[in-house]
Each structure stands twice: as C-alpha cells, then as structure tokens.
PDB file of C-alpha atoms in Angstrom:
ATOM      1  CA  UNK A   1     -66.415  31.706  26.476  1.00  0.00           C
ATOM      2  CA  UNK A   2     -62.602  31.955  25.051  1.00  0.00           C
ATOM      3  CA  UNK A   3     -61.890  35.331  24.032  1.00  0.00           C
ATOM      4  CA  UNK A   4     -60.391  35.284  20.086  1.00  0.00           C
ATOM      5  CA  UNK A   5     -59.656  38.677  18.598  1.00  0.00           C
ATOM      6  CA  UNK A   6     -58.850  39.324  15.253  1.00  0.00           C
ATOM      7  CA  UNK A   7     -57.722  42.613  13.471  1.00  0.00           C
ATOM      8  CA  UNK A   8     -58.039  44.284  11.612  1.00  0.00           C
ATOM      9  CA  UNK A   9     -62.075  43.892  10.592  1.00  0.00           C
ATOM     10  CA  UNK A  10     -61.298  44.647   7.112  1.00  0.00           C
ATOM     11  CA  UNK A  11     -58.963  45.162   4.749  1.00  0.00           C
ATOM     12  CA  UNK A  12     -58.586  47.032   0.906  1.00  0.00           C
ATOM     13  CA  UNK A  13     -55.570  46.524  -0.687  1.00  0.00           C
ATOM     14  CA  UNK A  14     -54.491  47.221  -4.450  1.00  0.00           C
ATOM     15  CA  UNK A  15     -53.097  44.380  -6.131  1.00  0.00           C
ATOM     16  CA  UNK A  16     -49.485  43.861  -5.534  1.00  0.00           C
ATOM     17  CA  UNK A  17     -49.415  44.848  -1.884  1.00  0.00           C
ATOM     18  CA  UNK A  18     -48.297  42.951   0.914  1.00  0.00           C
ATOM     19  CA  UNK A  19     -50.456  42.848   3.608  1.00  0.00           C
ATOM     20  CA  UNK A  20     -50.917  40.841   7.407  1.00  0.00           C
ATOM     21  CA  UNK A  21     -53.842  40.040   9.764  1.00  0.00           C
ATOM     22  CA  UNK A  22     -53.296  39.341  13.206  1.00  0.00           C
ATOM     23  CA  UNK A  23     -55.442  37.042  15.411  1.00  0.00           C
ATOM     24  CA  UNK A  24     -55.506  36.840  19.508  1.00  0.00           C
ATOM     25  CA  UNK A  25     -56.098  34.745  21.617  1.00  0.00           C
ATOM     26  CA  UNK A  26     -55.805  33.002  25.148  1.00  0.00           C
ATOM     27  CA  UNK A  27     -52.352  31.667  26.253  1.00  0.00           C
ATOM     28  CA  UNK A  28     -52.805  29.646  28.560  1.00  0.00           C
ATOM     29  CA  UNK A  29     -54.104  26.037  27.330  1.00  0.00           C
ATOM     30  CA  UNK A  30     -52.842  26.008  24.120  1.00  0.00           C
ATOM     31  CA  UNK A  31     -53.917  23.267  21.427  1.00  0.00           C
ATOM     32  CA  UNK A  32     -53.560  24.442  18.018  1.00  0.00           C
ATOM     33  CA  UNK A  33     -54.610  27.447  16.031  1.00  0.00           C
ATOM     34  CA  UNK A  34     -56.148  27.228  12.767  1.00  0.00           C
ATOM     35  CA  UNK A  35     -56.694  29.423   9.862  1.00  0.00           C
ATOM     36  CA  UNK A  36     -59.187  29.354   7.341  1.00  0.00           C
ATOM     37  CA  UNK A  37     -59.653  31.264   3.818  1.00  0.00           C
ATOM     38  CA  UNK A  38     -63.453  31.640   3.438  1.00  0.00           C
ATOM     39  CA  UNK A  39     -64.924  32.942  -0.055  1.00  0.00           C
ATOM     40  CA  UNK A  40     -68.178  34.414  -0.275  1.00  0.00           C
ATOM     41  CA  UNK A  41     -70.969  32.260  -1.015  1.00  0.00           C
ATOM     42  CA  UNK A  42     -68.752  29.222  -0.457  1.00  0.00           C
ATOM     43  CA  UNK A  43     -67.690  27.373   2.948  1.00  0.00           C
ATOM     44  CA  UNK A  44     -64.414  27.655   5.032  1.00  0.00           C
ATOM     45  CA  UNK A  45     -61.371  25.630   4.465  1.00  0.00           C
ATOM     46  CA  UNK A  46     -58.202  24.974   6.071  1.00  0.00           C
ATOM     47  CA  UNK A  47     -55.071  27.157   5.701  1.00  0.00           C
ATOM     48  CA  UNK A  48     -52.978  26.320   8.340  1.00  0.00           C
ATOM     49  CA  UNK A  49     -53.055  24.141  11.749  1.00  0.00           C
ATOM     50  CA  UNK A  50     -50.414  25.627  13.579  1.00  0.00           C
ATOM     51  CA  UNK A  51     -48.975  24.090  16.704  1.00  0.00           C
ATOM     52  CA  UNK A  52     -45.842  24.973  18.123  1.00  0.00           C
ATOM     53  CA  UNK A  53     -44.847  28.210  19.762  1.00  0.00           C
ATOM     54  CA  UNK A  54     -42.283  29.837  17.105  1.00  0.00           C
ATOM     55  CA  UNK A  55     -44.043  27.522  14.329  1.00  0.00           C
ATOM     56  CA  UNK A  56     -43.954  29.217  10.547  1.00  0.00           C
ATOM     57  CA  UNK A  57     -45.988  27.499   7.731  1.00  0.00           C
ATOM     58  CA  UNK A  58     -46.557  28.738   3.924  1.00  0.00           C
ATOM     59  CA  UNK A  59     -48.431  27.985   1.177  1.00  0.00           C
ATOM     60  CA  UNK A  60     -47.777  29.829  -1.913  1.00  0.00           C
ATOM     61  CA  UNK A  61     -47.573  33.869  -1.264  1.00  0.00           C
ATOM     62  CA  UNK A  62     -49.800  33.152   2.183  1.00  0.00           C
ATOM     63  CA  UNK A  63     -47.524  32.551   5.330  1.00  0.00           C
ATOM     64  CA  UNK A  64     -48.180  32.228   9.157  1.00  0.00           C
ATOM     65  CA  UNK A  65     -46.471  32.311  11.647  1.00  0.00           C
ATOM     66  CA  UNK A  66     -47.389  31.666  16.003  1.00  0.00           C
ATOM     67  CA  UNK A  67     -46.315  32.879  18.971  1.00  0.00           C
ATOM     68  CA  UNK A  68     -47.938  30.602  22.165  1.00  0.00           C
ATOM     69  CA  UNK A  69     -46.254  32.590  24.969  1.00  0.00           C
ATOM     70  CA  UNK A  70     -47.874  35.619  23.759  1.00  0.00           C
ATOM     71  CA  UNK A  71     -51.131  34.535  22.459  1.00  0.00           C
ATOM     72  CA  UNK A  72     -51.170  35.742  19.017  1.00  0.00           C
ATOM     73  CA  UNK A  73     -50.631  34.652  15.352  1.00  0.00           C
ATOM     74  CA  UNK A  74     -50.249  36.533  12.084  1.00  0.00           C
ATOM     75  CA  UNK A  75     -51.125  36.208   8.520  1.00  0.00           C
ATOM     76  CA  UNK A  76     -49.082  37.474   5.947  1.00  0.00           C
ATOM     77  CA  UNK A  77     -49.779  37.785   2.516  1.00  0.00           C
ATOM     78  CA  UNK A  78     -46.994  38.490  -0.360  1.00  0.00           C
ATOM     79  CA  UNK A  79     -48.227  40.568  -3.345  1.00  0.00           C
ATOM     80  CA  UNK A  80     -51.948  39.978  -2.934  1.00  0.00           C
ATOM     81  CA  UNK A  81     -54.035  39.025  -6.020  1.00  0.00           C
ATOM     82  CA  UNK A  82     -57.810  39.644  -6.308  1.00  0.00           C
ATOM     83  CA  UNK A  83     -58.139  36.317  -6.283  1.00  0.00           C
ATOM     84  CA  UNK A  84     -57.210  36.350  -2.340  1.00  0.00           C
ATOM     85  CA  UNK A  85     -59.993  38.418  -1.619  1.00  0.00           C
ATOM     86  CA  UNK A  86     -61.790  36.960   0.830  1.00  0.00           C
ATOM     87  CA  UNK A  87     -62.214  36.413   4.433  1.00  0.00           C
ATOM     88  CA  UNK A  88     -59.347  34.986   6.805  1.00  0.00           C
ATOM     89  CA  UNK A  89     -60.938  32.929  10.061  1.00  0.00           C
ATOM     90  CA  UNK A  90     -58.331  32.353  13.017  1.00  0.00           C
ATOM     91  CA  UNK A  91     -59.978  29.444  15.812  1.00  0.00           C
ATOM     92  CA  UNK A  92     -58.293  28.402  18.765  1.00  0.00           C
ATOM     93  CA  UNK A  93     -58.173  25.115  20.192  1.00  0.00           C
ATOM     94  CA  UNK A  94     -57.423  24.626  23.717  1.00  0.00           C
ATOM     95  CA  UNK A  95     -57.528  20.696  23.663  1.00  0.00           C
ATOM     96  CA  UNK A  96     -61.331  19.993  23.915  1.00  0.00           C
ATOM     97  CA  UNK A  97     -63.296  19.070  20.717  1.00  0.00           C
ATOM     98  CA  UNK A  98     -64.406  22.841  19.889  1.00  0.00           C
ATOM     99  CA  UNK A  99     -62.883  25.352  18.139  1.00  0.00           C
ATOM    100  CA  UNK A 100     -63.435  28.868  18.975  1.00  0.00           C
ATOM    101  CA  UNK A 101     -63.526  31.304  16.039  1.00  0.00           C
ATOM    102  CA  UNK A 102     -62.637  34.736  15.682  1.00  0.00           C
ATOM    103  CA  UNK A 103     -64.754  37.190  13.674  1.00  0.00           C
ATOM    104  CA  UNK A 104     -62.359  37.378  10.625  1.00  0.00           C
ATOM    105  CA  UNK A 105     -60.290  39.852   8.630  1.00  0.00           C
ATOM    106  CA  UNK A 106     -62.094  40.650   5.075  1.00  0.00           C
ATOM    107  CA  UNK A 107     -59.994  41.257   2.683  1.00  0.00           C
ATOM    108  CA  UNK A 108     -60.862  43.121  -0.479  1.00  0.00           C
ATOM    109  CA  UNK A 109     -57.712  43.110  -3.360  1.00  0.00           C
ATOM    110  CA  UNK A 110     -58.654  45.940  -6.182  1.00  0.00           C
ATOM    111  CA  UNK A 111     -56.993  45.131  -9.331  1.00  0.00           C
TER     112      UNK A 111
ATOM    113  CA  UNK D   1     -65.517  11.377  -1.480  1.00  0.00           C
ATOM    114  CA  UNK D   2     -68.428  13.490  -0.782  1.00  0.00           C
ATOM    115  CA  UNK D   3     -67.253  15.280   2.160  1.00  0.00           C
ATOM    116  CA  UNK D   4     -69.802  17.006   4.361  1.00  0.00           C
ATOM    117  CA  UNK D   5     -73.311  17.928   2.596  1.00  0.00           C
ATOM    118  CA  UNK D   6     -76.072  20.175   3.574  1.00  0.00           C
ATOM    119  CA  UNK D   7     -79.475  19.918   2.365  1.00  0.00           C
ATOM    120  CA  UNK D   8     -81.931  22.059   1.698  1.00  0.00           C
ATOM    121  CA  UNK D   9     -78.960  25.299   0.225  1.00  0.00           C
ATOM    122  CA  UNK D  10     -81.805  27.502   0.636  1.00  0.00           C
ATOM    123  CA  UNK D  11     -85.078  27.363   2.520  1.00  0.00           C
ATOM    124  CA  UNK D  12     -88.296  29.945   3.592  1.00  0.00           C
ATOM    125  CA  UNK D  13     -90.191  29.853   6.823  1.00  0.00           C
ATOM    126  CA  UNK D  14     -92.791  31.453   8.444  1.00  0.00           C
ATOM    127  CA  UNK D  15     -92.314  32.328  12.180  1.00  0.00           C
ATOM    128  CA  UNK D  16     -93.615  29.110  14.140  1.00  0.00           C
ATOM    129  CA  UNK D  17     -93.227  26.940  11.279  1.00  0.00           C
ATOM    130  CA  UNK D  18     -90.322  23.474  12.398  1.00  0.00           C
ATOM    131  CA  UNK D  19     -87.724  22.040  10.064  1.00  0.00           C
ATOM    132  CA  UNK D  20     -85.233  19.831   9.760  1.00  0.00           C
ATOM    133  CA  UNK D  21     -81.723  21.096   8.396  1.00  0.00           C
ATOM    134  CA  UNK D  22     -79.690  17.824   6.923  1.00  0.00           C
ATOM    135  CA  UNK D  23     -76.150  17.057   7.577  1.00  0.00           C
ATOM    136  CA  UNK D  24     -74.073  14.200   6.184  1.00  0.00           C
ATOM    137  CA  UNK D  25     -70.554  13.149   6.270  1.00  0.00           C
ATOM    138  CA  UNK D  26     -68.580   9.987   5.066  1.00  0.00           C
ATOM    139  CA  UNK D  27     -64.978  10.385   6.367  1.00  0.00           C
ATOM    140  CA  UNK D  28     -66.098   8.580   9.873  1.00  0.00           C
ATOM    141  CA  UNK D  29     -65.110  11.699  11.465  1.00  0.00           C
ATOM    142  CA  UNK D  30     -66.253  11.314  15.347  1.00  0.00           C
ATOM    143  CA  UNK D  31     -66.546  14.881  15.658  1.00  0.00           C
ATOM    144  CA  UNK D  32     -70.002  17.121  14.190  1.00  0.00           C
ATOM    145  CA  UNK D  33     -71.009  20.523  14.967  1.00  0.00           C
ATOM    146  CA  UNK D  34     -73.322  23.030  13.937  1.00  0.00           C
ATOM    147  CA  UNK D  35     -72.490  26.768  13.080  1.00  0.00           C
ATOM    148  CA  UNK D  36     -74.318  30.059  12.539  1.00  0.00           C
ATOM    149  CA  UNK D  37     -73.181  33.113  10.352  1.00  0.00           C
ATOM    150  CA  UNK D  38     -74.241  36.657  10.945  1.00  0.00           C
ATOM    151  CA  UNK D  39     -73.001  39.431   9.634  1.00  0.00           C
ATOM    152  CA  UNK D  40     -70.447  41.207  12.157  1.00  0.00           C
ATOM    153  CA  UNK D  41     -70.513  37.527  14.367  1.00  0.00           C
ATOM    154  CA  UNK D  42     -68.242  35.191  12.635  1.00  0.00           C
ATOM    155  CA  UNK D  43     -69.593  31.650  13.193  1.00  0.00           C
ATOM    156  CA  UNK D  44     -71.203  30.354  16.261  1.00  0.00           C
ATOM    157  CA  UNK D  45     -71.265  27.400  17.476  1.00  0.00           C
ATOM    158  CA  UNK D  46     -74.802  25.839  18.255  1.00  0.00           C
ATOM    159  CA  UNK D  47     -74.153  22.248  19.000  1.00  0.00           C
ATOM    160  CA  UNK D  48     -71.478  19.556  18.614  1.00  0.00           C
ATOM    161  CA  UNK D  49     -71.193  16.120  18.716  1.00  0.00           C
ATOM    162  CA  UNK D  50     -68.327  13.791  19.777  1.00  0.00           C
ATOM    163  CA  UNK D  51     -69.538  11.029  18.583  1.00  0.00           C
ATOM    164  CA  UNK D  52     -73.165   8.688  18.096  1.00  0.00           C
ATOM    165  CA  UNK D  53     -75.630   9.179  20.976  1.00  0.00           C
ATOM    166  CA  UNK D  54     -73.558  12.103  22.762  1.00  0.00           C
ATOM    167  CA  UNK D  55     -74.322  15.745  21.745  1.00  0.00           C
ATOM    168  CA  UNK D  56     -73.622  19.178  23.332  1.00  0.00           C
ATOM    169  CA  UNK D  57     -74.270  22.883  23.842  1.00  0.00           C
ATOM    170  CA  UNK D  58     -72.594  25.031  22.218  1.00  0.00           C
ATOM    171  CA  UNK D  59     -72.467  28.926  22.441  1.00  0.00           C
ATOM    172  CA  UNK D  60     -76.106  29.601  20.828  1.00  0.00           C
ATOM    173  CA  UNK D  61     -78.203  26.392  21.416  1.00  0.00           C
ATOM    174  CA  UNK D  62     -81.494  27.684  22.014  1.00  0.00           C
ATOM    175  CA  UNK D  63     -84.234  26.921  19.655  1.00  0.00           C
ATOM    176  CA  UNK D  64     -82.370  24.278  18.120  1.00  0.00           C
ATOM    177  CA  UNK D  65     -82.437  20.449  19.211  1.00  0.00           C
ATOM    178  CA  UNK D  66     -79.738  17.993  17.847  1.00  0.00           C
ATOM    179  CA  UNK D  67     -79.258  14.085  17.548  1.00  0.00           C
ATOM    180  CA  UNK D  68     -76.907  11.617  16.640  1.00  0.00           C
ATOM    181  CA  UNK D  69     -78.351   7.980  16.017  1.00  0.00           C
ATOM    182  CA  UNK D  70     -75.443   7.429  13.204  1.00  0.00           C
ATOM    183  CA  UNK D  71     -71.979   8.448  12.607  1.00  0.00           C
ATOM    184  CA  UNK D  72     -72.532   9.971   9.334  1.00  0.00           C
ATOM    185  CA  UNK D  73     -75.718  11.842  10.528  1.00  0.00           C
ATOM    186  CA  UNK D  74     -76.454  15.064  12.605  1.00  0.00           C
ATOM    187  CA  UNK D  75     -79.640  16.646  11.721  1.00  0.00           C
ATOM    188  CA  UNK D  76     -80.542  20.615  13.442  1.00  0.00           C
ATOM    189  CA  UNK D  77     -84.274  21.072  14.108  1.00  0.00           C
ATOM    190  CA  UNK D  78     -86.151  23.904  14.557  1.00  0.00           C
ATOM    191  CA  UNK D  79     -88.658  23.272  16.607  1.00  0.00           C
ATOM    192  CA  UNK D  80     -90.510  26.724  15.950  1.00  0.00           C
ATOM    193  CA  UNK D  81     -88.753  29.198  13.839  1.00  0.00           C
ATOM    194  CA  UNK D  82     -88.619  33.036  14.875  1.00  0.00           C
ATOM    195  CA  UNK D  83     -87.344  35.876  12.431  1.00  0.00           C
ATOM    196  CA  UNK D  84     -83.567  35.481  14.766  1.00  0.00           C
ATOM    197  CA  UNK D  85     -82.924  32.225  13.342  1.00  0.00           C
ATOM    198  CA  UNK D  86     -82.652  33.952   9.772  1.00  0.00           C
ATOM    199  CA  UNK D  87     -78.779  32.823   9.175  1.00  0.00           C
ATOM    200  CA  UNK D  88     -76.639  30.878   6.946  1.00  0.00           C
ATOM    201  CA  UNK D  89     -75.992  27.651   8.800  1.00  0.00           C
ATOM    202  CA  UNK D  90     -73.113  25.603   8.833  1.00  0.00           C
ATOM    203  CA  UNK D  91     -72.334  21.879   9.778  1.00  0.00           C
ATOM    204  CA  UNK D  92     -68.777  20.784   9.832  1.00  0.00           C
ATOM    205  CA  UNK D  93     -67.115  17.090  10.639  1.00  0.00           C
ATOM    206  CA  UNK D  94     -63.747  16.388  12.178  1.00  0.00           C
ATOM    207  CA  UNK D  95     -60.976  13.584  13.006  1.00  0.00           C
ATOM    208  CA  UNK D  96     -60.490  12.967  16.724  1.00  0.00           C
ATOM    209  CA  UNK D  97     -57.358  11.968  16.123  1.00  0.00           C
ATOM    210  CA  UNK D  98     -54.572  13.785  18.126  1.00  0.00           C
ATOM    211  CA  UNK D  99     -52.510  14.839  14.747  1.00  0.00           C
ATOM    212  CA  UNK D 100     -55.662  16.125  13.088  1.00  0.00           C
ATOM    213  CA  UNK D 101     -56.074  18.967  16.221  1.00  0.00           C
ATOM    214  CA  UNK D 102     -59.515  18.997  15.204  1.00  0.00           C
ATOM    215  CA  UNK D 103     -59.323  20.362  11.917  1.00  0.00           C
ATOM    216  CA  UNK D 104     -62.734  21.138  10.600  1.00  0.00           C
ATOM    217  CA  UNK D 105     -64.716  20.368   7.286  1.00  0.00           C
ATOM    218  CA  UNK D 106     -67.205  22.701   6.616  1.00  0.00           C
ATOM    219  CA  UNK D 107     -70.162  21.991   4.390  1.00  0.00           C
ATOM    220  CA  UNK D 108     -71.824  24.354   1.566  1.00  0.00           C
ATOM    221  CA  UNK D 109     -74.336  25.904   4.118  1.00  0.00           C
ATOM    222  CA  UNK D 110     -78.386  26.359   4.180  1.00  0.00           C
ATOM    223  CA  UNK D 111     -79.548  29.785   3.898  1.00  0.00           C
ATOM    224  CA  UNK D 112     -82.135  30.331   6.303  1.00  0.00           C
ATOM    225  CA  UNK D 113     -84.955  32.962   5.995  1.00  0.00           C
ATOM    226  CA  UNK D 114     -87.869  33.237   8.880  1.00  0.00           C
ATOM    227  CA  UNK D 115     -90.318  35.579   8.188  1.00  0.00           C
TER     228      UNK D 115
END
C-alpha cells in the first residue's frame, strides 16, 4: 500500500488569510498527482492534475505547485473565503489505474 | 450529460440483510471503482474496474462482491451487511487515456447505515 501523507489534518483560518496544505508522497514511480476540493455532503472534484516535477497550476486564489524529486506537493490558498471551506484530497498516481488518496486537510474559513 | 449516479442516496439495513448499491456512468470511461468514507480514513478503495468483465481488489474488498457485464454499469453488493459497513460510499469513473492520468469522477454517494 503507497504511503500518501497529508498535513496538516485541519485547518481554521479567518477570512482573508493565506494559508497552504502540503501532501506526501512516494518518489519513486511517479504518474501524476491530483487534488481535489471536497464539500460536505457533496462528492470530490478535480482541482489540479499535476505532472511535471517543478509544475505550478492556478485557478483563481487556489495554486499548486509539485516537486517529483522530493515527493511532495503544496496547496496554497490566497485570501481564503468561507466559501473555500472544505476539505482538500491529494492522490497519487504511480501509472497503474488506481489512485491512492491521502486523508485530507479540512479547512474551516470563519468570516 | 449525467455523469456518474448513485442510487439509493440513503439506505437502512439490518446486520445480515444483502443489497445492491447502483452505479452508472455515460462518458464510456473504461475505468470504475468503488470508495468508502470514514471519518479520520479518507476514501478507500474497495474495488475497481478497468474495463467490462475485468474487476479488482482494492484496499478494503471484503464483504463486498463487484461485476462488470456493461461499460456504463458497476453495481457493489453486500452480500450480508455487518454494523462496519456503515459508510458513505462512493463510485467514481475515469478516461484511460494517457492525457487524462486517470482523473476521477466521483458520484453523489449512498449513505450506508447497518444496524
């Protein structure tokens, strides 16, 4: 079983702060790495698919970023909202047809 | 597009009791799994699919039996629910194709309760 970590477990922030997640994993028989943004009571979906060692993607205020060698990957998020509360999946893809998930980071943004 | 659907959302058993948990996708994505959520374990996986007539093990698989007879179709059974199976259950669909990297589409869930 692959080994993804993620940290922190959870998160508060007040509305307005800046804020990052990291997410481990293995580094040797690297695919991809996806993240997902998963609201309560709903299902995952797809941030990012992130595939290149040095790779940076953003959408809106939410940014990653991926570093192969090492075997980790951040999250950032510029001047969270309470609308970004929620929890942030990182699964690792080493080239077979699973993904292995991490436990999350849950994020809670206090207006 | 639908996507991927679930059916029942919500659904009581009593220990010993079998059930079939519905999935259904129409992108003609090869790729199915099965995933459980419990609190402090992220999601699970308890059996994929890569395609009609091949399934697999995943982490979890016991207690649950899988088939797929149809592309669109990969139906979970429990064959005789215990009170451990109480979870929210996810299926999820994806592209084989190499610049998809297995991106996965997750449907609403089924709440699961086994008393």
């Amino acid at each position: 079983i692959l080994n993804v970590e993620q940290s922190p477990q959870s998160l508060h922030v007040q509305e307005g702060d800046s804020t990052n997640f990291t997410c481990s994993f293995p580094s040797s028989n690297f695919y991809a790495l996806h993240w997902y943004r998963w609201e309560t009571a709903k299902s995952p979906e797809a941030l990012f698919v992130m595939t290149l060692n040095g790779d940076e993607k953003k959408k809106g205020r939410i940014s990653a970023t991926l570093n192969t060698k090492e075997g980790y990957s951040y999250l950032y998020i510029k001047g969270s909202q309470p609308e970004d509360s929620a929890t942030y999946l990182c699964a690792f893809n080493s080239g077979y047809s699973t993904l292995t998930f991490g436990k999350g980071t849950m994020l809670l943004v206090s207006p | 597009n639908a996507g991927v659907t679930q059916t029942p959302k919500f659904q009581v058993l009593k220990t010993g009791q079998s059930m079939t948990l519905q999935c259904a996708q129409d992108m003609n994505h090869e790729y199915m799994s099965w995933y459980r959520q419990d609190p402090g374990m992220g999601l699970r996986l308890i059996h994929y699919s890569v395609g009609a007539g091949i399934t697999d093990q995943g982490e979890v698989p016991n207690g649950y039996n899988v088939s797929r007879s149809t592309t669109e179709d990969f139906p979970l059974r429990l064959l005789s629910a215990a009170p451990s199976q109480t979870s929210v259950y996810f299926c999820a669909s994806s592209s084989q194709l190499a610049g998809d990297y297995n991106e996965q589409f997750f449907g609403p869930g089924t709440r699961l309760t086994v008393l």
